[in-house]
Coordinates of N, CA, C and O in Angstrom, one line a residue:
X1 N 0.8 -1.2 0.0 CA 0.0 0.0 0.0 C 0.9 1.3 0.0 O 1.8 1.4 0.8
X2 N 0.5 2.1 -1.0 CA 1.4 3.2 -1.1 C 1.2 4.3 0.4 O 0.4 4.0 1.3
X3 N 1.9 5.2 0.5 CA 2.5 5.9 1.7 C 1.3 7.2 0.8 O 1.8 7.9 -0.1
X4 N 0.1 7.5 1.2 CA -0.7 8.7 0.7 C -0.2 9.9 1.5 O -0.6 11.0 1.2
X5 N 0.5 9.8 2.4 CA 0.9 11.3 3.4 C 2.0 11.8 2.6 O 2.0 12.7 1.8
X6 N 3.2 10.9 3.0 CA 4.0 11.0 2.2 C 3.8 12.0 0.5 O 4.2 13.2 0.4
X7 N 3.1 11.0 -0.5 CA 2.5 11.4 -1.8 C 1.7 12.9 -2.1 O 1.4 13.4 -3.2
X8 N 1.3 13.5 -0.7 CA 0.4 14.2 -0.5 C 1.7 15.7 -0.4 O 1.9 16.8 -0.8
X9 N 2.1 14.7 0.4 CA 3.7 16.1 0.8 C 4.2 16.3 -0.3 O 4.0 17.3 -0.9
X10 N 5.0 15.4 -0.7 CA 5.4 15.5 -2.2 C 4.6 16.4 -3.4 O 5.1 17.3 -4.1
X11 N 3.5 15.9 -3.5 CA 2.5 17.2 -4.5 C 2.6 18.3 -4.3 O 2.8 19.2 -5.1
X12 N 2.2 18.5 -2.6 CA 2.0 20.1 -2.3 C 3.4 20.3 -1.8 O 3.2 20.4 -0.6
X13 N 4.7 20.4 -2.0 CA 6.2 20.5 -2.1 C 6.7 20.8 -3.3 O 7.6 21.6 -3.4
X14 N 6.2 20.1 -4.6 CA 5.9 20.6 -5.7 C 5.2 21.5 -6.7 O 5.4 21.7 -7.9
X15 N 4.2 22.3 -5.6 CA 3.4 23.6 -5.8 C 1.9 23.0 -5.8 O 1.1 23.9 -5.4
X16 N 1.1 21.6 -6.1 CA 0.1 21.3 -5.9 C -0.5 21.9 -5.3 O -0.1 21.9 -4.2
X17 N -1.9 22.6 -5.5 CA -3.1 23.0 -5.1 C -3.2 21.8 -3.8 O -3.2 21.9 -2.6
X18 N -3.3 20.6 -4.7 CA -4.2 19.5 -3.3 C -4.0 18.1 -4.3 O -3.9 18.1 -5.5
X19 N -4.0 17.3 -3.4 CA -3.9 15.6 -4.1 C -5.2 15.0 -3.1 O -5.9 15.4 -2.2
X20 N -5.0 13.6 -3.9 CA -5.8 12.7 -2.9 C -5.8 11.8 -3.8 O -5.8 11.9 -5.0
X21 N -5.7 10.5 -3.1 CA -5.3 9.1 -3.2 C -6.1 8.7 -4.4 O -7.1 9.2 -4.7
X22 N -5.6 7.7 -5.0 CA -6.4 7.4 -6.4 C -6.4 6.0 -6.5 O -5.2 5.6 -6.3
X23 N -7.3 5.1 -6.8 CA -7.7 3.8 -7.4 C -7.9 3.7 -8.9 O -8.7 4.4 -9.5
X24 N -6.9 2.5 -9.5 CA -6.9 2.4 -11.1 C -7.8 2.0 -11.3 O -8.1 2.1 -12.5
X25 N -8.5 1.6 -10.7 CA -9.8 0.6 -10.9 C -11.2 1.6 -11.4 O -12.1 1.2 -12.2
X26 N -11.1 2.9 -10.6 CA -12.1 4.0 -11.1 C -11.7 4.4 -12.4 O -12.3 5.4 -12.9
X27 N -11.1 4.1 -12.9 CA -10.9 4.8 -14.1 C -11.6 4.1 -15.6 O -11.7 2.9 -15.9
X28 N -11.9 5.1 -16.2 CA -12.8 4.5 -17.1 C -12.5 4.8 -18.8 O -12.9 5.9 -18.6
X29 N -12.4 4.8 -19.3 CA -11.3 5.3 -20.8 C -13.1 5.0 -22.0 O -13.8 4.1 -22.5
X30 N -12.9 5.9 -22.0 CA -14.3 6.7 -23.5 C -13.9 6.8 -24.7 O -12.9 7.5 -24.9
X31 N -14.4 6.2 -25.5 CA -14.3 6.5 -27.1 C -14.7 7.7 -27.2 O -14.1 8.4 -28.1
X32 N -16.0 8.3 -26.1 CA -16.5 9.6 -26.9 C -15.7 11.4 -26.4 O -16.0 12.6 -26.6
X33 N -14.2 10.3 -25.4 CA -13.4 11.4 -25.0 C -12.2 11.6 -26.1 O -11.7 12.6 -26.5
X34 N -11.9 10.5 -26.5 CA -10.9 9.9 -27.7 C -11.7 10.9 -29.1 O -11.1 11.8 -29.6
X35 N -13.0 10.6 -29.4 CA -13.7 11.6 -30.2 C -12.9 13.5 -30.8 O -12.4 14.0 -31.8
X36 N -13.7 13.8 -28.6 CA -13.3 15.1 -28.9 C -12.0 15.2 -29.1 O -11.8 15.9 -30.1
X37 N -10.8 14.8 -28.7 CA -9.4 15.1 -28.9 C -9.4 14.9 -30.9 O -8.5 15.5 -31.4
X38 N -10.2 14.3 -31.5 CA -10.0 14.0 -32.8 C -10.6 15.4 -33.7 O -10.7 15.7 -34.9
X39 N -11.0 16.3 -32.3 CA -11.7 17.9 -33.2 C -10.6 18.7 -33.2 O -10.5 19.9 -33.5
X40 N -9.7 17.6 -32.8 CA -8.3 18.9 -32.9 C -8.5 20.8 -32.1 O -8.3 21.8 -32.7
X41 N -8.8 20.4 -30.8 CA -8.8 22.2 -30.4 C -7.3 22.4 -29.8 O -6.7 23.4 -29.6
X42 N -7.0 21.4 -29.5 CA -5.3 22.0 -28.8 C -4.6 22.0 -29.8 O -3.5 22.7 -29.6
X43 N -4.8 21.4 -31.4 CA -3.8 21.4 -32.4 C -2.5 20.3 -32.2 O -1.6 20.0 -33.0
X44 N -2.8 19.8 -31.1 CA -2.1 18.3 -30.9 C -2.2 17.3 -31.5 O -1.2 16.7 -31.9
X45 N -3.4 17.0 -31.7 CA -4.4 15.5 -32.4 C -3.3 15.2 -33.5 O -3.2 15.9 -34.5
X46 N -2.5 14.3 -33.4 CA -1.7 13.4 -35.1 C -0.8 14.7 -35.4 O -0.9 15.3 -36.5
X47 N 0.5 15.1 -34.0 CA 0.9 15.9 -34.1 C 1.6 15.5 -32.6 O 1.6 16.5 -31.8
X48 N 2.0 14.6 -32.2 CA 2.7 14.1 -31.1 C 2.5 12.9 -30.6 O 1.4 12.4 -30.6
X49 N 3.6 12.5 -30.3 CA 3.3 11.0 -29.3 C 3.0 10.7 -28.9 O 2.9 9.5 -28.6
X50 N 2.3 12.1 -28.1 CA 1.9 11.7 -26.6 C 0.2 11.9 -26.8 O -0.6 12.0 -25.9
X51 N -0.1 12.0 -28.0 CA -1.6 12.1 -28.5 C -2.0 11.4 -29.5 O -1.3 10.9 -30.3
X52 N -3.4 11.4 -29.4 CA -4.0 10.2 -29.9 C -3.7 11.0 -31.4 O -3.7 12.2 -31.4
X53 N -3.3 9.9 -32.8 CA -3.5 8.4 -32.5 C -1.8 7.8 -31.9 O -1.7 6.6 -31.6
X54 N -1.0 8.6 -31.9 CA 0.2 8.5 -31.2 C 0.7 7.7 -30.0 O 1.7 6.9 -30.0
X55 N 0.1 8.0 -29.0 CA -0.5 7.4 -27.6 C -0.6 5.7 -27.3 O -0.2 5.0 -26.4
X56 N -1.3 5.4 -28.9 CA -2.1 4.5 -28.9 C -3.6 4.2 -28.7 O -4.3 5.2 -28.3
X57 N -4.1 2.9 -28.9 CA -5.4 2.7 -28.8 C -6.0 3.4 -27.9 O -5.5 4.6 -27.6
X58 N -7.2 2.9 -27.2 CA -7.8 3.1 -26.1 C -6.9 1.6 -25.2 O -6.3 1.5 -24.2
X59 N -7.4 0.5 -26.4 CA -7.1 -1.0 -25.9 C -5.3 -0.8 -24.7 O -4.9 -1.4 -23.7
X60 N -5.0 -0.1 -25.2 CA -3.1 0.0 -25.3 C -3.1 0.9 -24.1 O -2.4 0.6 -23.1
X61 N -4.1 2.3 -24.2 CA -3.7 2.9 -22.7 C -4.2 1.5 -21.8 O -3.5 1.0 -21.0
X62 N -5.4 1.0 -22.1 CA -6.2 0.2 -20.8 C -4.9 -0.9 -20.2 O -4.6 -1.2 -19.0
X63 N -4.4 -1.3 -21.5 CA -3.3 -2.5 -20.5 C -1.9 -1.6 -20.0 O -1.1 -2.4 -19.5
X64 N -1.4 -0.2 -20.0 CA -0.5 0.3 -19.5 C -1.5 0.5 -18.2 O -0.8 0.3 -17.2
X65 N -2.7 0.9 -17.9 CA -3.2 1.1 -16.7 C -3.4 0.2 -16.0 O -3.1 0.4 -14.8
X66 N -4.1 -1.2 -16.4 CA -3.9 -2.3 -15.7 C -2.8 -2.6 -14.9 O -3.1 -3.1 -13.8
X67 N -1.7 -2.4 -15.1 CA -0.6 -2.9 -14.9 C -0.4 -2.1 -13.2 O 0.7 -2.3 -12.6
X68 N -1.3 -1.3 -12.8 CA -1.3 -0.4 -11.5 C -2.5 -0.7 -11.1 O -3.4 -1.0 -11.8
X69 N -2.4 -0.7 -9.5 CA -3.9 -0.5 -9.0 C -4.4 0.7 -8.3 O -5.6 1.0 -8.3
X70 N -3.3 1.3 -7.7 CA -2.9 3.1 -7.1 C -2.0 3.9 -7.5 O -0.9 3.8 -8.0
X71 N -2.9 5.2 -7.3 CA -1.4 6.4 -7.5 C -2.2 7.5 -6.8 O -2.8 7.4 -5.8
X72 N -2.1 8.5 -7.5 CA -2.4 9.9 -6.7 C -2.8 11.1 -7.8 O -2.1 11.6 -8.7
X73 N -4.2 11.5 -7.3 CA -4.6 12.4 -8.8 C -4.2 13.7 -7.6 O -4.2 13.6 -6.4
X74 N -3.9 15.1 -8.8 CA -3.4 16.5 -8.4 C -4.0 16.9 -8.7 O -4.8 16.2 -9.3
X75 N -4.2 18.1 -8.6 CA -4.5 19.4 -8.7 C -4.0 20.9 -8.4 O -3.7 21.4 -7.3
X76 N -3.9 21.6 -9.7 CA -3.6 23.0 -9.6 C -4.5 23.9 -9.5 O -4.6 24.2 -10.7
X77 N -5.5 24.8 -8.8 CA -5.9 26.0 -9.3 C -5.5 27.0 -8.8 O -4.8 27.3 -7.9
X78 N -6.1 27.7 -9.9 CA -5.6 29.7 -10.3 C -6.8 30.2 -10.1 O -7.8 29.5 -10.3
X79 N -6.9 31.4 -9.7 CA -7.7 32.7 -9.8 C -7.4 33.1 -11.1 O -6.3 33.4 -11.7
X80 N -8.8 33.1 -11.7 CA -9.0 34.1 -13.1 C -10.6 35.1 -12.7 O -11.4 35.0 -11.8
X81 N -10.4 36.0 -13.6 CA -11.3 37.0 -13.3 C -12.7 36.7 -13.7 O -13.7 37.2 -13.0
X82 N -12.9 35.8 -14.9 CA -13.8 35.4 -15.8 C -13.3 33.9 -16.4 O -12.4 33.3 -16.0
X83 N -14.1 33.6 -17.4 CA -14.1 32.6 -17.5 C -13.1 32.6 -19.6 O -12.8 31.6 -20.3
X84 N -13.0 33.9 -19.7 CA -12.2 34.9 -20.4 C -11.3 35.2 -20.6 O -10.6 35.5 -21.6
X85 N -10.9 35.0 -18.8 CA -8.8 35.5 -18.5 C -8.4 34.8 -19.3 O -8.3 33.6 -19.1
X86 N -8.1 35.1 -20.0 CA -7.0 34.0 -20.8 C -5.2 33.8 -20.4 O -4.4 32.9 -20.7
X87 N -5.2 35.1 -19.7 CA -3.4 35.2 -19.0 C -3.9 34.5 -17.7 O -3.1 33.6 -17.6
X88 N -4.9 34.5 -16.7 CA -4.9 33.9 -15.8 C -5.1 32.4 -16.2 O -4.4 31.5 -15.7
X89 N -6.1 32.2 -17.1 CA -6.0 30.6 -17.4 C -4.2 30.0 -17.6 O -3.4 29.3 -17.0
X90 N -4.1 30.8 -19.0 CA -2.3 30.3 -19.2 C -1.6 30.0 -18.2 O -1.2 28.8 -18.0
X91 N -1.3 31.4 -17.0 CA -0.7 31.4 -15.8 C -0.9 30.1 -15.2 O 0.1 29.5 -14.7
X92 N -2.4 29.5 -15.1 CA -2.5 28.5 -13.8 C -1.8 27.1 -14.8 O -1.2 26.1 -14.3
X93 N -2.1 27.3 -15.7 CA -1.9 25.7 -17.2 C -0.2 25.7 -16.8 O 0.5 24.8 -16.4
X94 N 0.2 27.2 -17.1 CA 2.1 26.8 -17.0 C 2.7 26.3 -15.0 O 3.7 25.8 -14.5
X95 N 1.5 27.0 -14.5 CA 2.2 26.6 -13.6 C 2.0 25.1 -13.1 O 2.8 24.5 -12.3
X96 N 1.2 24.6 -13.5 CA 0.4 23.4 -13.4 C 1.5 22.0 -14.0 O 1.6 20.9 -13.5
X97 N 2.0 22.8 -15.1 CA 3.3 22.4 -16.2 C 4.0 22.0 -15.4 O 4.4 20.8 -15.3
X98 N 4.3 22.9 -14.7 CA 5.6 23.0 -13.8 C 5.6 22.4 -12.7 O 6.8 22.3 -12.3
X99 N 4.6 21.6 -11.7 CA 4.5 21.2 -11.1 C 4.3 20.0 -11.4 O 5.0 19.1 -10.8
X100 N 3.6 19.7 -12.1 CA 3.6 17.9 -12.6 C 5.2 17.4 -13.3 O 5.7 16.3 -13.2
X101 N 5.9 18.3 -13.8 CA 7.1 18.0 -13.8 C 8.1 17.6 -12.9 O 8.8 16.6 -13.0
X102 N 8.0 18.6 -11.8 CA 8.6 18.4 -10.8 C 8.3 16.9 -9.6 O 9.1 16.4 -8.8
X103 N 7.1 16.6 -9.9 CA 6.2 15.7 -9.0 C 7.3 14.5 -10.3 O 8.2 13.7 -10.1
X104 N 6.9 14.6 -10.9 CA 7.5 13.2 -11.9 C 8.4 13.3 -11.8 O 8.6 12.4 -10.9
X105 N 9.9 14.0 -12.1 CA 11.0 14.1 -11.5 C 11.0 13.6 -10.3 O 11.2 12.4 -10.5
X106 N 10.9 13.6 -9.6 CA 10.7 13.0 -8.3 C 10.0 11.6 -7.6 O 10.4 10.8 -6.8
X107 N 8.8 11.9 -8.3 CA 8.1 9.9 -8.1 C 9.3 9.3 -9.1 O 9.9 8.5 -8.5
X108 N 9.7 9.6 -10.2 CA 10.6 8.5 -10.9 C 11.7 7.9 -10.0 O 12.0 6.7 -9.9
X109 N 12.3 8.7 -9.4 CA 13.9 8.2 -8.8 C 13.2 7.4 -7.6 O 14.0 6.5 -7.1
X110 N 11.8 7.5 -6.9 CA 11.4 6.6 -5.9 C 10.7 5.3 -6.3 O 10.7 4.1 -5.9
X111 N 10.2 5.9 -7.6 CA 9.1 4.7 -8.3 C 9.2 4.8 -10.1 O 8.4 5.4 -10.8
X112 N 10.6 4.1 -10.6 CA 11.0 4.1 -11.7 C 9.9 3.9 -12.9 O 9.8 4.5 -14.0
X113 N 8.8 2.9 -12.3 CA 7.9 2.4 -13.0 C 6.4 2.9 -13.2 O 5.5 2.4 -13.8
X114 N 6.6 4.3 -12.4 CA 5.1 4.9 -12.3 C 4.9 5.4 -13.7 O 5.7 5.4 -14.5
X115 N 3.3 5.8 -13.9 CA 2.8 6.1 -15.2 C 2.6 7.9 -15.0 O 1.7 8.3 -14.3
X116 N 3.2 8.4 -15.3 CA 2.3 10.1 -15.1 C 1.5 10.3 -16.4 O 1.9 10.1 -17.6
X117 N 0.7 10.7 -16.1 CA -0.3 11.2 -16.8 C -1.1 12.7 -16.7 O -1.8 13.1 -15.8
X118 N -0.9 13.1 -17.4 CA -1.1 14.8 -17.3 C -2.3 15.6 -17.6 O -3.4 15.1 -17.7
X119 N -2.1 16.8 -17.7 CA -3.2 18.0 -18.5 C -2.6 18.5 -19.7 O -1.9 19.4 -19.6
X120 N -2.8 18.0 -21.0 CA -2.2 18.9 -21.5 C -1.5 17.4 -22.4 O -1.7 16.3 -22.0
X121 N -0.5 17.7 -23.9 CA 0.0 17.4 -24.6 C 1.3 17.4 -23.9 O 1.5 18.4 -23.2
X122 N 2.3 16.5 -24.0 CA 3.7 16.5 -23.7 C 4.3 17.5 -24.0 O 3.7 18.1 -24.8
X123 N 5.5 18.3 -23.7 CA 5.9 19.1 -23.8 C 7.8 18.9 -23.5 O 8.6 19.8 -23.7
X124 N 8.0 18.1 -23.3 CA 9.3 17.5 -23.1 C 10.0 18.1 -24.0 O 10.8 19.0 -23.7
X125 N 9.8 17.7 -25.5 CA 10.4 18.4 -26.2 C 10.0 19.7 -27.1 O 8.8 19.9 -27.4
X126 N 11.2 20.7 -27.6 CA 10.3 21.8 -28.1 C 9.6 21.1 -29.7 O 8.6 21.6 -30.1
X127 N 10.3 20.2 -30.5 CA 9.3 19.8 -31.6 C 9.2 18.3 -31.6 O 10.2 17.7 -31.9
X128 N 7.9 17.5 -31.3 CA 8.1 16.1 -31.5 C 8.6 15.5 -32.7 O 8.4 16.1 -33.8
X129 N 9.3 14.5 -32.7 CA 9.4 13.6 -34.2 C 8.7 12.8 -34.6 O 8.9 12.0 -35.5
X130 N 7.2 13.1 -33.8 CA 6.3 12.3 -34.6 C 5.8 13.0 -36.3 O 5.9 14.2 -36.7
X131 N 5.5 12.0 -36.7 CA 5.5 10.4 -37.0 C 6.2 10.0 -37.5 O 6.1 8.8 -37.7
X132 N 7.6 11.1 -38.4 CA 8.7 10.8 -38.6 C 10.1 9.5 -38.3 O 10.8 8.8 -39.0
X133 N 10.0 10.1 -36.7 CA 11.1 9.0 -36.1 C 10.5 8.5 -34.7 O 9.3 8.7 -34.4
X134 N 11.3 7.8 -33.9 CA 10.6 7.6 -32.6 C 10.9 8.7 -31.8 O 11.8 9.5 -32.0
X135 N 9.9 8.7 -30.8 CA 9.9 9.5 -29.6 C 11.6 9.6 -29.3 O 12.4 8.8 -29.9
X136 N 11.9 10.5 -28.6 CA 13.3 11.0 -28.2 C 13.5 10.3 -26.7 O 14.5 9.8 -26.3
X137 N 12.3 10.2 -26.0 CA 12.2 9.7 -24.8 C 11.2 9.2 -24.4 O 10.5 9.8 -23.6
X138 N 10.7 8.2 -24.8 CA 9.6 7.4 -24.5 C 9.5 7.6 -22.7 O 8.7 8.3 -22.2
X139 N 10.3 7.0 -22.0 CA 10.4 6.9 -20.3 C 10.1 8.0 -20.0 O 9.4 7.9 -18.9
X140 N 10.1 9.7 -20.3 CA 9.6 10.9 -20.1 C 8.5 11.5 -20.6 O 8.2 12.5 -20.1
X141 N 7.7 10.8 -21.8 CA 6.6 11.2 -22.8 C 5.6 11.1 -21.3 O 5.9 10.4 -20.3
X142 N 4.7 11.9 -21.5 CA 3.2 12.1 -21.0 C 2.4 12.5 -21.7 O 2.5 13.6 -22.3
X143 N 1.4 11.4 -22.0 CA 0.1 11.7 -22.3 C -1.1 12.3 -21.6 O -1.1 12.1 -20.4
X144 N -1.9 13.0 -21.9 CA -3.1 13.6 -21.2 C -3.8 12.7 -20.8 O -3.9 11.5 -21.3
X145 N -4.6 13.4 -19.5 CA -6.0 12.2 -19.4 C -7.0 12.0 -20.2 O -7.7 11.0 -20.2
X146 N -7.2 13.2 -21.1 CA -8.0 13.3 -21.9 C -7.3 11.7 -22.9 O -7.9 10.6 -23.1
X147 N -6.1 12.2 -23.2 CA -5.8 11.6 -24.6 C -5.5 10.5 -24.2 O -4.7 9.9 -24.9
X148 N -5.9 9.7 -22.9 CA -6.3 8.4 -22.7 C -7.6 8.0 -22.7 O -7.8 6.8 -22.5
X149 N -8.6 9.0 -22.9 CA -9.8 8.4 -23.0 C -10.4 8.9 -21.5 O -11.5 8.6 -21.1
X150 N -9.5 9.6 -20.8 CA -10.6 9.7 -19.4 C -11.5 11.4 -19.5 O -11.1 12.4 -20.0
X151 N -12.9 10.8 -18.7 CA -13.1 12.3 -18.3 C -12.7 12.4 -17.0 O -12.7 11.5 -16.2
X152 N -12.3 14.0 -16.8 CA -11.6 14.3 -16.0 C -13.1 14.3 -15.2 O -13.7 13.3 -15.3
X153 N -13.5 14.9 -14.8 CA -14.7 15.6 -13.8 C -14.8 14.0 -13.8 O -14.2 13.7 -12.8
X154 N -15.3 12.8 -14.5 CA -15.7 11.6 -13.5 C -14.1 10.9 -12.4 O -13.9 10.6 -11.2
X155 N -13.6 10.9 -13.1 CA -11.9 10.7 -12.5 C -12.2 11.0 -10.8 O -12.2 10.2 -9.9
X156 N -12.3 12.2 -10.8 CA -11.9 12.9 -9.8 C -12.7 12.6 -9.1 O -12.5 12.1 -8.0
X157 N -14.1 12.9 -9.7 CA -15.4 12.4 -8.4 C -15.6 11.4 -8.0 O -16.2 11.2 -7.0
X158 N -14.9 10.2 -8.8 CA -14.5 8.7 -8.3 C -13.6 8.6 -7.0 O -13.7 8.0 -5.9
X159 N -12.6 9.6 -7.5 CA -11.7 9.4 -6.2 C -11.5 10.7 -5.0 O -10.5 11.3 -4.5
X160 N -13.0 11.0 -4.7 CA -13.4 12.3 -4.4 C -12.7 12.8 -4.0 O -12.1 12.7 -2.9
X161 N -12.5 13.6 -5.4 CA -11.6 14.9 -5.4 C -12.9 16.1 -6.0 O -13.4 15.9 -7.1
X162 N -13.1 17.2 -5.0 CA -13.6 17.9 -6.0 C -13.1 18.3 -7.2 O -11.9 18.2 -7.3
X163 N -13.8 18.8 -8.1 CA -13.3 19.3 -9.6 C -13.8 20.8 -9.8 O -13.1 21.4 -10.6
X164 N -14.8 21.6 -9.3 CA -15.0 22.7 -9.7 C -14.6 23.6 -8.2 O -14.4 23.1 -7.1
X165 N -14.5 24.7 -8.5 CA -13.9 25.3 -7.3 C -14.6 27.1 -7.5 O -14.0 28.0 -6.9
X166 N -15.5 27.1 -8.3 CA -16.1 28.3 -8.2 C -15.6 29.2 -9.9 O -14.6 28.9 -10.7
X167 N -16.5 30.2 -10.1 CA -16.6 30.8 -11.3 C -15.2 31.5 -11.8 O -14.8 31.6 -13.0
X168 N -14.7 31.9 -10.9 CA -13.3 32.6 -10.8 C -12.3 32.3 -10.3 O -11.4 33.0 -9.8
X169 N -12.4 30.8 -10.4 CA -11.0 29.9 -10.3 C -10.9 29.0 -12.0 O -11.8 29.0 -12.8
X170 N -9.7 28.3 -12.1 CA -9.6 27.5 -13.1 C -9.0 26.1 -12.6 O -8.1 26.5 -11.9
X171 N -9.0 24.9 -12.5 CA -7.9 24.5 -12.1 C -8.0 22.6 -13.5 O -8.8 21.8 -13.9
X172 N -6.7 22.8 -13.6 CA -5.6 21.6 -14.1 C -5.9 20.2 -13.0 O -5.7 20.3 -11.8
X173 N -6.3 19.3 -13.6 CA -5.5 17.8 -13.3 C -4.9 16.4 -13.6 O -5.6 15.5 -14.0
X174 N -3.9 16.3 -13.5 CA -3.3 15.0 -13.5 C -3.2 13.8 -12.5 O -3.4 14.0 -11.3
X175 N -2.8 12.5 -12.8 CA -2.9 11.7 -12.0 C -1.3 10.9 -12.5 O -0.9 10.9 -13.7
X176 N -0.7 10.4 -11.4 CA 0.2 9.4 -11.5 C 0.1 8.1 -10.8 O 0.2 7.9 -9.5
X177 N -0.2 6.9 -11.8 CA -0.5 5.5 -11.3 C 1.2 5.0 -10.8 O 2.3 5.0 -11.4
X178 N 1.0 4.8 -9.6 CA 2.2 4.4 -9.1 C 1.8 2.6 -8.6 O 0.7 2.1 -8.3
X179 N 3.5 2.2 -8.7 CA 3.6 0.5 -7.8 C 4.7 0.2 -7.4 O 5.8 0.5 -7.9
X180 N 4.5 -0.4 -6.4 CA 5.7 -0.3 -5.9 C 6.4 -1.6 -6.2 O 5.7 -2.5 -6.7
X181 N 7.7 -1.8 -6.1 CA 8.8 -2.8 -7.3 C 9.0 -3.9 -6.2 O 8.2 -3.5 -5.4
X182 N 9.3 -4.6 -5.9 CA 10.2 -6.0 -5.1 C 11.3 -5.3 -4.8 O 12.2 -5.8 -4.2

C-alpha cells in the first residue's frame, strides 16, 4: 500500500493546489473522450506521441493502466477574473506544467515504474518527431487524461476529489499511477 501522506507532501512540495489518493480501478477510458481530442482544439491531435492516435489505442492505454492499482490524482488551481482571462487561465496551465514535472522528477527516482499522466500534450520536447522518427524519450513522454480516454470531472469524483472550485477559479488535473517494485 502506497504511503498517501508522504505522496500528499510531495505534490504540495511541488506547488500542488491538493492531491488525494487514487484507485486504477475507477478509471474508465471513453471512445466519446478519444472523439473530442480527434476535433483537434489544442492542435495536438496526429501531431505528437503523446496524443491520440500517437499514444495509442484506447485497448493500449487500458493494458499500460492495468498494470497499476494506485497512485495519486493532483491538482492546480488559479484565480482568473472570468471565465475569459485568458493570461490567468495560461498562468495556472504553465504553472500546473511546472509542477507535474517536478512531481514526476521526483516519483521516478522513488518509483521508476510509475505512469504520469497529465493536462495537456507532452511538452518535453520543443518539436516532436512524430511520425517521422521515434519518440526522443519514450520513459519521459506524458500523455493527457483526456488523450487516454478519461473524463476528467468523473476521475476525480471517483476518487473524491472535487473538480470545480467556483466561477473565478480555473484548475488543471493530473494523476500518477504508481507501484511499488520488489
Amino acid at each position: 500500500m502506497l504511503d498517501y501522506e508522504k505522496l500528499n507532501r510531495m505534490a504540495l512540495e511541488a506547488g500542488f493546489t491538493r492531491s488525494a489518493p487514487m484507485k486504477a480501478s475507477t478509471i474508465e477510458l471513453k471512445q466519446e473522450v478519444r472523439d473530442m481530442c480527434a476535433v483537434n482544439t489544442c492542435g495536438q491531435y496526429d501531431k505528437n506521441w503523446a496524443c491520440p492516435p500517437g499514444c495509442g489505442t484506447l485497448d493500449e492505454c487500458r493494458a499500460r493502466i492495468a498494470e497499476y492499482e494506485e497512485g495519486i490524482l493532483v491538482q492546480t488551481t488559479g484565480d482568473v477574473e472570468d471565465s475569459m482571462d485568458f493570461e490567468g487561465i495560461m498562468a495556472a496551465n504553465e504553472a500546473h506544467d511546472e509542477h507535474f514535472r517536478a512531481l514526476f522528477d521526483a516519483l521516478r527516482k522513488e518509483y521508476p515504474h510509475m505512469l504520469g499522466i497529465s493536462a495537456g500534450s507532452c511538452k518535453r520536447c520543443k518539436d516532436c518527431t512524430y511520425p517521422d522518427k521515434p519518440c526522443r524519450f519514450p520513459e519521459l513522454r506524458t500523455s493527457s487524461m483526456e488523450a487516454y480516454g478519461m473524463l476528467v470531472l468523473e476521475v476525480c469524483k471517483a476518487n473524491d476529489l472535487q473538480y470545480y472550485y467556483g466561477p473565478t477559479t480555473i484548475t488543471y488535473s493530473s494523476c500518477f499511477l504508481i507501484r511499488e517494485e520488489p
